């Protein structure tokens, strides 16, 4: 990656609007999972008062909920059902999946979703995610079993009919809420093994960092949550180094710098790109740099 290049005509791509299907019968949706898996389908800190409200809620909720939920999620992780469907995406691929309850999951590149084959109406709905996914969860009809749990290596997310994004490529995972209500259960390594529950409102972001004693609590515009699902990229004074990490996670290309100072340049704005080549083209035009893509670098 080098700075400066011959002037060329900008060829920025255009956006693609997502088309979400209406609800279908449970059996039909399950058949789509089994037979059509190949279908393709920054931030401002929360104010001190907002952080204090979250902390107060977490302290109260932990007394009532943390023990039972922590026990449930720990048990689920240790007893992953023998019969489940695994949905994977390659680098640079996106895939839309309809779950048996008509919930929708859009997987980003280099991601994996595990879905139990036994999916009964009177059981708690549970899936396992590695990588990144955007979820639109429908509300269950069975009283007491109306929540949905997403397990990752770093945390568990309990939802009640909502739209949210989980980035769990590494243990430095994050949850961003677009609509509805979710609770994040986090057992910190530096917190004597105790669990903490965070309740989120739309626009909230819970960011885990393995080196920190507690998650970071931030906010973001709801319209930017999971913008990748519609081939959009929102940058808020994002460094090229961080963009390089995103490219490696989603597309499998490692960024190598000819000039190390380029890594600290920042980008603020919005781009549309349906693949890595279009994203590279947009970055070149916007920042007046050269990017060469070769041998996964």
Short mmCIF file of C-alpha atoms in Angstrom, two decimals:
data_model
loop_
_atom_site.label_atom_id
_atom_site.label_comp_id
_atom_site.label_asym_id
_atom_site.label_seq_id
_atom_site.Cartn_x
_atom_site.Cartn_y
_atom_site.Cartn_z
CA UNK A 1 0.00 0.00 0.00
CA UNK A 2 1.64 3.27 -1.06
CA UNK A 3 0.67 6.94 -1.14
CA UNK A 4 0.09 8.84 -4.39
CA UNK A 5 -0.96 7.49 -7.77
CA UNK A 6 -1.84 8.60 -11.24
CA UNK A 7 -5.11 10.50 -11.38
CA UNK A 8 -7.94 8.30 -12.52
CA UNK A 9 -11.66 8.59 -12.95
CA UNK A 10 -13.54 7.76 -9.71
CA UNK A 11 -15.55 4.56 -10.05
CA UNK A 12 -17.37 4.35 -6.77
CA UNK A 13 -19.93 1.53 -6.57
CA UNK A 14 -23.57 1.95 -5.61
CA UNK A 15 -25.59 0.54 -2.75
CA UNK A 16 -27.73 -2.59 -2.78
CA UNK A 17 -30.98 -2.65 -0.83
CA UNK A 18 -31.68 -5.76 1.26
CA UNK A 19 -34.88 -7.62 0.50
CA UNK A 20 -36.28 -9.30 3.62
CA UNK A 21 -38.85 -12.02 3.06
CA UNK A 22 -42.13 -12.24 4.93
CA UNK A 23 -42.64 -14.93 7.57
CA UNK A 24 -43.03 -18.46 6.26
CA UNK A 25 -44.11 -21.70 7.76
CA UNK A 26 -41.59 -23.30 10.13
CA UNK A 27 -41.08 -26.42 8.06
CA UNK A 28 -40.52 -24.41 4.91
CA UNK A 29 -37.90 -22.25 6.62
CA UNK A 30 -36.09 -25.25 8.00
CA UNK A 31 -35.96 -26.77 4.54
CA UNK A 32 -34.26 -23.61 3.32
CA UNK A 33 -31.53 -24.09 5.89
CA UNK A 34 -30.97 -27.70 4.94
CA UNK A 35 -31.28 -27.40 1.17
CA UNK A 36 -30.44 -23.82 0.21
CA UNK A 37 -27.49 -22.82 2.38
CA UNK A 38 -25.66 -21.61 -0.69
CA UNK A 39 -28.05 -18.66 -1.13
CA UNK A 40 -26.24 -15.38 -0.94
CA UNK A 41 -28.00 -13.09 0.37
CA UNK A 42 -16.63 5.59 15.44
CA UNK A 43 -18.58 6.05 18.01
CA UNK A 44 -19.40 8.51 20.74
CA UNK A 45 -18.93 7.65 24.39
CA UNK A 46 -22.09 7.29 26.45
CA UNK A 47 -22.42 10.15 28.89
CA UNK A 48 -21.34 9.66 32.49
CA UNK A 49 -24.98 9.66 33.53
CA UNK A 50 -25.77 7.00 30.91
CA UNK A 51 -22.95 4.78 32.11
CA UNK A 52 -24.11 5.23 35.70
CA UNK A 53 -27.66 4.18 34.76
CA UNK A 54 -26.38 1.06 33.01
CA UNK A 55 -24.18 0.21 35.98
CA UNK A 56 -27.08 0.67 38.43
CA UNK A 57 -29.32 -1.54 36.33
CA UNK A 58 -26.61 -4.16 35.98
CA UNK A 59 -26.06 -4.29 39.74
CA UNK A 60 -29.76 -4.78 40.43
CA UNK A 61 -30.35 -7.23 37.59
CA UNK A 62 -27.34 -9.34 38.45
CA UNK A 63 -28.87 -10.20 41.82
CA UNK A 64 -32.06 -11.53 40.24
CA UNK A 65 -30.94 -12.88 36.87
CA UNK A 66 -27.24 -13.51 36.66
CA UNK A 67 -27.17 -16.75 38.65
CA UNK A 68 -29.93 -18.54 36.73
CA UNK A 69 -28.92 -17.23 33.33
CA UNK A 70 -25.23 -17.91 33.89
CA UNK A 71 -26.06 -21.45 34.93
CA UNK A 72 -28.24 -21.91 31.85
CA UNK A 73 -25.69 -20.55 29.38
CA UNK A 74 -22.80 -22.44 30.94
CA UNK A 75 -24.80 -25.66 30.71
CA UNK A 76 -25.72 -24.95 27.09
CA UNK A 77 -22.11 -24.37 26.12
CA UNK A 78 -20.99 -27.62 27.71
CA UNK A 79 -23.83 -29.63 26.18
CA UNK A 80 -23.82 -28.50 22.58
CA UNK A 81 -26.35 -30.81 20.90
CA UNK A 82 -24.93 -33.59 18.80
CA UNK A 83 -27.39 -32.84 15.99
CA UNK A 84 -27.04 -29.34 14.61
CA UNK A 85 -26.65 -27.63 11.27
CA UNK A 86 -23.47 -25.64 10.63
CA UNK A 87 -23.71 -22.68 8.26
CA UNK A 88 -20.38 -21.21 7.14
CA UNK A 89 -19.37 -18.31 4.92
CA UNK A 90 -16.14 -17.95 2.98
CA UNK A 91 -14.00 -14.81 3.05
CA UNK A 92 -15.90 -11.99 1.35
CA UNK A 93 -19.19 -13.92 1.28
CA UNK A 94 -22.49 -12.90 2.87
CA UNK A 95 -25.29 -15.38 3.49
CA UNK A 96 -28.86 -14.91 4.62
CA UNK A 97 -30.42 -17.68 6.71
CA UNK A 98 -34.07 -18.11 7.71
CA UNK A 99 -34.43 -19.96 11.01
CA UNK A 100 -37.40 -22.27 11.70
CA UNK A 101 -39.15 -19.54 13.74
CA UNK A 102 -38.88 -17.11 10.78
CA UNK A 103 -36.04 -15.19 12.43
CA UNK A 104 -33.39 -13.96 9.98
CA UNK A 105 -29.61 -14.09 10.33
CA UNK A 106 -27.24 -12.48 7.83
CA UNK A 107 -23.72 -13.84 8.20
CA UNK A 108 -20.70 -11.76 7.23
CA UNK A 109 -17.62 -13.25 5.59
CA UNK A 110 -15.50 -15.80 7.47
CA UNK A 111 -18.30 -16.62 9.93
CA UNK A 112 -20.03 -19.70 11.30
CA UNK A 113 -23.49 -20.26 12.78
CA UNK A 114 -24.53 -23.46 14.57
CA UNK A 115 -28.26 -24.16 14.72
CA UNK A 116 -29.75 -27.14 16.60
CA UNK A 117 -31.73 -29.46 14.34
CA UNK A 118 -34.15 -30.11 17.19
CA UNK A 119 -36.13 -26.86 17.29
CA UNK A 120 -39.29 -27.20 19.37
CA UNK A 121 -41.76 -24.44 20.16
CA UNK A 122 -41.58 -25.06 23.92
CA UNK A 123 -37.77 -24.81 24.13
CA UNK A 124 -35.53 -21.77 24.45
CA UNK A 125 -34.14 -20.86 21.04
CA UNK A 126 -30.34 -21.03 21.02
CA UNK A 127 -27.62 -20.62 18.38
CA UNK A 128 -23.81 -20.37 18.43
CA UNK A 129 -21.93 -17.69 16.48
CA UNK A 130 -18.29 -17.30 15.51
CA UNK A 131 -17.52 -14.30 13.32
CA UNK A 132 -20.12 -11.61 12.62
CA UNK A 133 -23.87 -11.77 12.18
CA UNK A 134 -26.87 -9.45 11.99
CA UNK A 135 -30.01 -10.84 13.65
CA UNK A 136 -33.69 -10.02 13.21
CA UNK A 137 -35.46 -12.13 15.84
CA UNK A 138 -39.17 -12.88 15.87
CA UNK A 139 -41.02 -13.14 19.16
CA UNK A 140 -41.87 -16.68 20.27
CA UNK A 141 -45.43 -17.67 21.11
CA UNK A 142 -44.68 -19.89 24.13
CA UNK A 143 -44.85 -17.99 27.47
CA UNK A 144 -41.65 -18.29 29.46
CA UNK A 145 -39.76 -19.50 26.38
CA UNK A 146 -39.99 -16.28 24.42
CA UNK A 147 -36.33 -15.31 24.44
CA UNK A 148 -33.52 -16.15 22.06
CA UNK A 149 -29.89 -16.72 23.11
CA UNK A 150 -26.78 -16.23 20.96
CA UNK A 151 -23.63 -17.80 22.39
CA UNK A 152 -20.14 -16.57 21.44
CA UNK A 153 -16.70 -17.35 22.87
CA UNK A 154 -16.75 -14.11 24.86
CA UNK A 155 -20.34 -13.50 25.91
CA UNK A 156 -23.98 -14.52 25.66
CA UNK A 157 -26.73 -12.32 24.26
CA UNK A 158 -30.35 -12.74 25.34
CA UNK A 159 -32.92 -11.10 23.10
CA UNK A 160 -36.67 -10.52 22.96
CA UNK A 161 -37.82 -9.81 19.40
CA UNK A 162 -35.19 -7.36 18.21
CA UNK A 163 -32.57 -6.36 15.62
CA UNK A 164 -28.89 -6.33 16.54
CA UNK A 165 -25.36 -7.02 15.32
CA UNK A 166 -22.69 -9.21 16.95
CA UNK A 167 -19.04 -9.03 15.96
CA UNK A 168 -17.27 -12.02 17.51
CA UNK A 169 -14.31 -12.71 15.23
CA UNK A 170 -12.07 -12.52 18.32
CA UNK A 171 -12.55 -12.33 22.09
CA UNK A 172 -12.68 -8.55 21.64
CA UNK A 173 -16.33 -8.92 20.66
CA UNK A 174 -19.07 -6.31 20.44
CA UNK A 175 -22.85 -6.06 20.36
CA UNK A 176 -24.68 -3.14 18.73
CA UNK A 177 -28.45 -2.79 19.14
CA UNK A 178 -30.49 -1.42 16.24
CA UNK A 179 -34.01 -1.98 17.52
CA UNK A 180 -35.75 -3.57 20.52
CA UNK A 181 -34.13 -4.89 23.68
CA UNK A 182 -31.22 -7.20 24.49
CA UNK A 183 -29.29 -8.27 27.56
CA UNK A 184 -25.59 -9.10 27.40
CA UNK A 185 -24.20 -11.59 29.91
CA UNK A 186 -20.46 -11.18 30.39
CA UNK A 187 -18.18 -13.11 32.72
CA UNK A 188 -15.03 -11.03 33.00
CA UNK A 189 -11.67 -12.74 33.37
CA UNK A 190 -10.57 -9.96 35.70
CA UNK A 191 -13.78 -9.97 37.70
CA UNK A 192 -13.24 -13.10 39.84
CA UNK A 193 -15.43 -15.10 37.49
CA UNK A 194 -18.54 -13.10 38.39
CA UNK A 195 -21.15 -12.40 35.71
CA UNK A 196 -22.50 -9.00 34.82
CA UNK A 197 -25.67 -8.30 32.85
CA UNK A 198 -25.99 -5.21 30.65
CA UNK A 199 -29.36 -4.16 29.29
CA UNK A 200 -29.08 -2.23 26.05
CA UNK A 201 -31.29 0.33 24.33
CA UNK A 202 -31.22 1.12 20.58
CA UNK A 203 -27.93 2.74 19.60
CA UNK A 204 -25.99 1.23 22.51
CA UNK A 205 -22.78 -0.69 21.90
CA UNK A 206 -21.15 -3.09 24.37
CA UNK A 207 -17.50 -3.56 23.40
CA UNK A 208 -15.47 -6.30 25.11
CA UNK A 209 -11.71 -5.96 25.43
CA UNK A 210 -9.71 -8.82 26.89
CA UNK A 211 -7.20 -6.46 28.50
CA UNK A 212 -9.88 -4.35 30.19
CA UNK A 213 -11.57 -5.06 33.51
CA UNK A 214 -15.02 -4.22 32.15
CA UNK A 215 -16.68 -3.77 28.73
CA UNK A 216 -16.73 -0.35 27.11
CA UNK A 217 -20.17 1.22 26.86
CA UNK A 218 -20.63 3.36 23.77
CA UNK A 219 -23.31 4.65 21.40
CA UNK A 220 -23.65 4.74 17.62
CA UNK A 221 -26.39 5.93 15.23
CA UNK A 222 -28.85 3.08 14.77
CA UNK A 223 -28.72 3.46 10.99
CA UNK A 224 -25.06 2.42 11.00
CA UNK A 225 -25.66 -0.83 12.90
CA UNK A 226 -24.81 -3.75 10.58
CA UNK A 227 -24.45 -1.42 7.60
CA UNK A 228 -22.21 -4.11 6.09
CA UNK A 229 -25.33 -6.26 5.55
CA UNK A 230 -26.42 -3.82 2.82
CA UNK A 231 -22.87 -3.41 1.46
CA UNK A 232 -22.30 -0.10 3.22
CA UNK A 233 -19.36 1.07 5.33
CA UNK A 234 -19.52 3.84 7.90
CA UNK A 235 -16.21 5.30 9.10
CA UNK A 236 -15.97 7.72 12.02
CA UNK A 237 -12.35 8.94 11.88
CA UNK A 238 -11.36 5.29 11.53
CA UNK A 239 -7.65 4.62 11.01
CA UNK A 240 -6.46 2.66 7.99
CA UNK A 241 -4.91 0.24 10.47
CA UNK A 242 -8.38 -0.57 11.85
CA UNK A 243 -9.80 -0.78 8.34
CA UNK A 244 -7.01 -3.25 7.56
CA UNK A 245 -8.07 -5.42 10.51
CA UNK A 246 -11.65 -5.40 9.22
CA UNK A 247 -10.49 -6.38 5.73
CA UNK A 248 -8.44 -9.28 7.12
CA UNK A 249 -11.35 -10.58 9.22
CA UNK A 250 -14.00 -10.33 6.53
CA UNK A 251 -12.05 -10.89 3.31
CA UNK A 252 -8.91 -12.78 4.37
CA UNK A 253 -6.36 -10.27 3.04
CA UNK A 254 -3.60 -9.03 5.33
CA UNK A 255 -2.63 -5.37 4.99
CA UNK A 256 1.08 -4.67 4.42
CA UNK A 257 2.26 -1.05 4.57
CA UNK A 258 4.95 0.38 2.30
CA UNK A 259 4.82 3.52 4.45
CA UNK A 260 3.97 2.82 8.10
CA UNK A 261 2.60 6.36 8.53
CA UNK A 262 -0.26 5.48 6.21
CA UNK A 263 -1.64 3.13 8.87
CA UNK A 264 -2.47 6.11 11.08
CA UNK A 265 -4.37 8.07 8.45
CA UNK A 266 -8.07 8.37 9.27
CA UNK A 267 -11.22 8.20 7.20
CA UNK A 268 -14.51 9.87 8.08
CA UNK A 269 -17.56 9.24 5.96
CA UNK A 270 -19.73 6.66 4.23
CA UNK A 271 -18.90 4.27 1.36
CA UNK A 272 -20.80 1.68 -0.68
CA UNK A 273 -19.02 -1.45 -1.90
CA UNK A 274 -20.37 -4.87 -2.82
CA UNK A 275 -16.98 -6.60 -2.72
CA UNK A 276 -13.35 -6.06 -1.72
CA UNK A 277 -12.30 -4.72 -5.13
CA UNK A 278 -14.91 -1.98 -4.95
CA UNK A 279 -13.94 -1.12 -1.38
CA UNK A 280 -10.27 -0.87 -2.42
CA UNK A 281 -11.22 1.35 -5.35
CA UNK A 282 -13.22 3.64 -3.05
CA UNK A 283 -10.34 3.88 -0.57
CA UNK A 284 -7.85 4.67 -3.34
CA UNK A 285 -9.99 7.46 -4.79
CA UNK A 286 -10.93 8.96 -1.42
CA UNK A 287 -7.44 8.94 0.13
CA UNK A 288 -5.34 9.29 -3.06
CA UNK A 289 -3.34 6.14 -2.38
CA UNK A 290 -2.33 3.01 -4.28
CA UNK A 291 -3.48 -0.42 -3.05
CA UNK A 292 -2.20 -3.60 -4.70
CA UNK A 293 -4.08 -6.86 -3.98
CA UNK A 294 -1.98 -10.00 -4.44
CA UNK A 295 -1.39 -13.37 -2.72
CA UNK A 296 -3.87 -12.69 0.11
CA UNK A 297 -2.02 -9.45 0.92
#
